[in-house]
Coordinates of C-alpha atoms in Angstrom, one line a residue:
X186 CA 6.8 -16.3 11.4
X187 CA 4.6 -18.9 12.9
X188 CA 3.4 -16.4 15.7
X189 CA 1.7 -14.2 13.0
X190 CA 0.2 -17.2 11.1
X191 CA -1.6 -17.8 14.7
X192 CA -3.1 -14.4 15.1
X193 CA -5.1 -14.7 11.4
X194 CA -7.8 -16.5 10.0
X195 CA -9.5 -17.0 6.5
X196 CA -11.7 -13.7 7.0
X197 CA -8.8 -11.4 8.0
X198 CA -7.6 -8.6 6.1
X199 CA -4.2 -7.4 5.2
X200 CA -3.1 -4.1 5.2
X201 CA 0.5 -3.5 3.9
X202 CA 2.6 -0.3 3.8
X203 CA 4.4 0.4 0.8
X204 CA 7.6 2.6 2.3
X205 CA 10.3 0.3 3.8
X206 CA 8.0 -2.8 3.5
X207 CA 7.8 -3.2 0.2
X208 CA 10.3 -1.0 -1.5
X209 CA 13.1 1.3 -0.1
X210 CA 12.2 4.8 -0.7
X211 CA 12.2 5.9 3.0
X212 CA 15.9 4.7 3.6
X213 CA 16.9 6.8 0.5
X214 CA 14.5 9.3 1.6
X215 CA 15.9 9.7 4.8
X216 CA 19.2 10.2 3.3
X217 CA 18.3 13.3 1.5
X218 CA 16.3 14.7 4.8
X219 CA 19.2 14.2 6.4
X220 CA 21.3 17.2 4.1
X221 CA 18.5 19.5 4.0
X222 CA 15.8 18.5 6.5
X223 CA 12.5 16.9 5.5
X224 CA 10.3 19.8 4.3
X225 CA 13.2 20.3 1.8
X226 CA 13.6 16.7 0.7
X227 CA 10.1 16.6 0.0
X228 CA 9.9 19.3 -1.9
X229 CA 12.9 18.5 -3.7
X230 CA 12.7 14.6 -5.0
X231 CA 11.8 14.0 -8.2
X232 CA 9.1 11.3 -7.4
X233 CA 9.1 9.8 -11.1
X234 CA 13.1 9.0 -10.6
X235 CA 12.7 8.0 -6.6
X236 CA 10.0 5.6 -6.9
X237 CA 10.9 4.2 -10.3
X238 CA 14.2 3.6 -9.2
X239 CA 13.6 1.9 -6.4
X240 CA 14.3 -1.6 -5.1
X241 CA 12.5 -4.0 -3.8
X242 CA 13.0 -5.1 -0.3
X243 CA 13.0 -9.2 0.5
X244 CA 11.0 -9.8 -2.5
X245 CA 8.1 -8.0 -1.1
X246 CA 7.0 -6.7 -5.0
X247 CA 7.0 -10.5 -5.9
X248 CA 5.5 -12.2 -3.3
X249 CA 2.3 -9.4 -3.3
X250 CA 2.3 -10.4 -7.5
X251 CA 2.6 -14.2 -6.3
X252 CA -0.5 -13.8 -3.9
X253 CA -2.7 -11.2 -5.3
X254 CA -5.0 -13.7 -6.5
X255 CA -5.3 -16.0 -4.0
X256 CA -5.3 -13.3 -1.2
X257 CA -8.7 -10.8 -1.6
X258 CA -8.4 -9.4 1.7
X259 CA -5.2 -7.5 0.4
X260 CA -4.7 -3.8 0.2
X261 CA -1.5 -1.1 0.5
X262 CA -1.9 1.5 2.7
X263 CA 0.6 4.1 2.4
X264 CA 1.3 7.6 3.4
X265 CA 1.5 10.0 0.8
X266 CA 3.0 13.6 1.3
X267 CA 2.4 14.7 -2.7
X268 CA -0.1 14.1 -4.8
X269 CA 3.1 13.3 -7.2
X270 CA 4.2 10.9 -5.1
X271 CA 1.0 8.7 -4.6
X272 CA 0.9 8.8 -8.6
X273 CA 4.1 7.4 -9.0
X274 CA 3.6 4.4 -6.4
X275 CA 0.3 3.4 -8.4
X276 CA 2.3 3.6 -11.5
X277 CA 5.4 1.6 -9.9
X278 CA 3.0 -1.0 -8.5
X279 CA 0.8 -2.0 -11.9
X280 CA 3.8 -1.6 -14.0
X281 CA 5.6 -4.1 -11.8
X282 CA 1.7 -6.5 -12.4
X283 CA 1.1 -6.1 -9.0
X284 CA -3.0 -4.8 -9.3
X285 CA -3.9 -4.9 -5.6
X286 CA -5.8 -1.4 -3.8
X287 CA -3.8 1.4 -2.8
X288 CA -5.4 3.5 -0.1
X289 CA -3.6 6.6 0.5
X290 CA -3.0 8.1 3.9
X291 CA -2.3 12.1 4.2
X292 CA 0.6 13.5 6.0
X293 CA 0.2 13.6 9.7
X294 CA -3.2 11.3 9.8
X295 CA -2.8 7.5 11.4
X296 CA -3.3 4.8 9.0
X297 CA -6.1 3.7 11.8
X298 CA -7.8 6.9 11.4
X299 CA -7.9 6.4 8.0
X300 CA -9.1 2.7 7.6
X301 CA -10.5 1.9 10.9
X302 CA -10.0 -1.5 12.2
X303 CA -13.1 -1.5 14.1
X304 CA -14.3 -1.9 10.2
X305 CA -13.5 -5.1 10.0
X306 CA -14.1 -6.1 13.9
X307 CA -10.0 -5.8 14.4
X308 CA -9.6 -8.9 12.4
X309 CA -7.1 -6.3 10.2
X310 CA -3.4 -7.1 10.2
X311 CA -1.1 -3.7 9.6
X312 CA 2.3 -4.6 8.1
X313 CA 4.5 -1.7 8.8
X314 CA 8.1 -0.6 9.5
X315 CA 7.7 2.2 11.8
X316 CA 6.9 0.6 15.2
X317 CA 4.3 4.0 16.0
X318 CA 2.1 2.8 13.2
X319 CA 2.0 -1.0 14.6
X320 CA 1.0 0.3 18.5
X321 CA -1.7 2.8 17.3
X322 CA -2.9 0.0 15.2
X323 CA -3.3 -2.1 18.2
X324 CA -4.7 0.4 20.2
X325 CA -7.0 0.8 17.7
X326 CA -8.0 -2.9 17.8
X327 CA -6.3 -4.6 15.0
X328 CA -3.5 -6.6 14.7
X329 CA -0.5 -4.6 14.3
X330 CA 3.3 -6.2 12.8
X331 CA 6.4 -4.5 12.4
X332 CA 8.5 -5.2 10.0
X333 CA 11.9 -5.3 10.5
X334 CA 15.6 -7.4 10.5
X335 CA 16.1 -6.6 14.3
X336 CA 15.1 -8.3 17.1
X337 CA 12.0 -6.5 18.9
X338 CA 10.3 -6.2 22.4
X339 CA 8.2 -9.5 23.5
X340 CA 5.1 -7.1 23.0
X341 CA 5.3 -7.0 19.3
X342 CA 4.8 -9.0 16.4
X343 CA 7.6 -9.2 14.0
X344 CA 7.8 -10.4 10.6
X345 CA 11.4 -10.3 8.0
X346 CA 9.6 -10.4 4.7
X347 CA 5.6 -11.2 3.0
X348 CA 7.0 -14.7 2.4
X349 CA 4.3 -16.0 5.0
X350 CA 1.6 -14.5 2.7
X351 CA 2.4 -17.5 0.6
X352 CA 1.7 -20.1 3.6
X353 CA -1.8 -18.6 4.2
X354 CA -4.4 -21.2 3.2
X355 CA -7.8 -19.7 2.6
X356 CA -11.2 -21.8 1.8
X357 CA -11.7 -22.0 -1.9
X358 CA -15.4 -22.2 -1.1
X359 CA -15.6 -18.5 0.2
X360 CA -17.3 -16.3 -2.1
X361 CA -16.5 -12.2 -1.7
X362 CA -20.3 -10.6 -1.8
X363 CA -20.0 -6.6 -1.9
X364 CA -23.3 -4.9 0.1
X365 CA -22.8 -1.1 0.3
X366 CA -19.3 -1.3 0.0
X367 CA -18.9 -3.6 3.2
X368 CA -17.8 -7.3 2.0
X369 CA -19.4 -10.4 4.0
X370 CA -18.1 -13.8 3.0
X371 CA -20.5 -16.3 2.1
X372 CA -19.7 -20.3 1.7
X373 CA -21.0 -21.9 -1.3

């Protein structure tokens, strides 16, 4: 956990994925894909019942309420494959209190096409569970991290859980400034 806390600062950005970071809907998904192949099983879930029911995964859902006000530079980028299915997470997420940007990815279309970390000079952090989205989002020039349980290759970053979100100390004195919607950080 202490490597990641080395690779940010207080003007990096976080961008977390919602799908088996936060809550596990692609485990459950999977399941279903696996009896009738993935075409089907997307066609076929009742996204209300999927996402609503769904549980949290190490107190990610908590910990992004916890931090949401003390971390700005926060937003979750997910992919979507219905337009019934981004509804849902929205819905899931500010029922649960958590209030923090949801940028929505298409099917087939990399999360770095889609919020470019050359935006943001590669000082964007991707927090994902599929280890194809962290190495295109280093490729791209940000700081990818997979999350997972198991032990990965030296060449990653790993993290278990947000709980290092907490540990993140950012200058009180940092005022967010919005000029044609890209944000530059002013001290006061």
């Amino acid at each position: 956990m202490n490597e990641i806390l080395d690779l940010i600062n207080s003007e990096t950005y976080f961008m977390i994925d919602i799908d088996g970071v936060c809550i596990d809907t692609e485990q459950r998904i999977a399941k279903i894909a696996q009896k009738i192949g993935w075409k089907e099983a997307f066609k076929s879930i009742d996204w209300h019942e999927h996402i609503s029911s769904s549980k949290q995964i190490h107190n990610s859902v908590d910990i992004l309420r916890e931090v949401q006000q003390k971390l700005k530079r926060i937003q979750l980028l997910t992919q979507n494959h219905t337009s019934e299915e981004e509804f849902e997470k929205i819905e899931y997420f500010r029922e649960k209190g958590v209030c923090i940007p949801i940028v929505s990815v298409p099917p087939k279309v990399s999360k770095s096409i889609v919020v470019p970390p050359s935006f943001y000079d590669g000082n964007v952090v991707l927090i994902d569970d599929k280890e194809k989205n962290v190495i295109e989002w280093n490729n791209a020039g940000g700081i990818g991290v997979l999350f997972t349980d198991a032990d990965v290759s030296d060449n990653l970053t790993s993290v278990k859980s947000l709980e290092f979100l907490k540990k993140i100390k950012w200058n009180k004195n940092i005022k967010i400034v919005n000029y044609f919607s890209k944000f530059y950080y002013v001290n006061i």
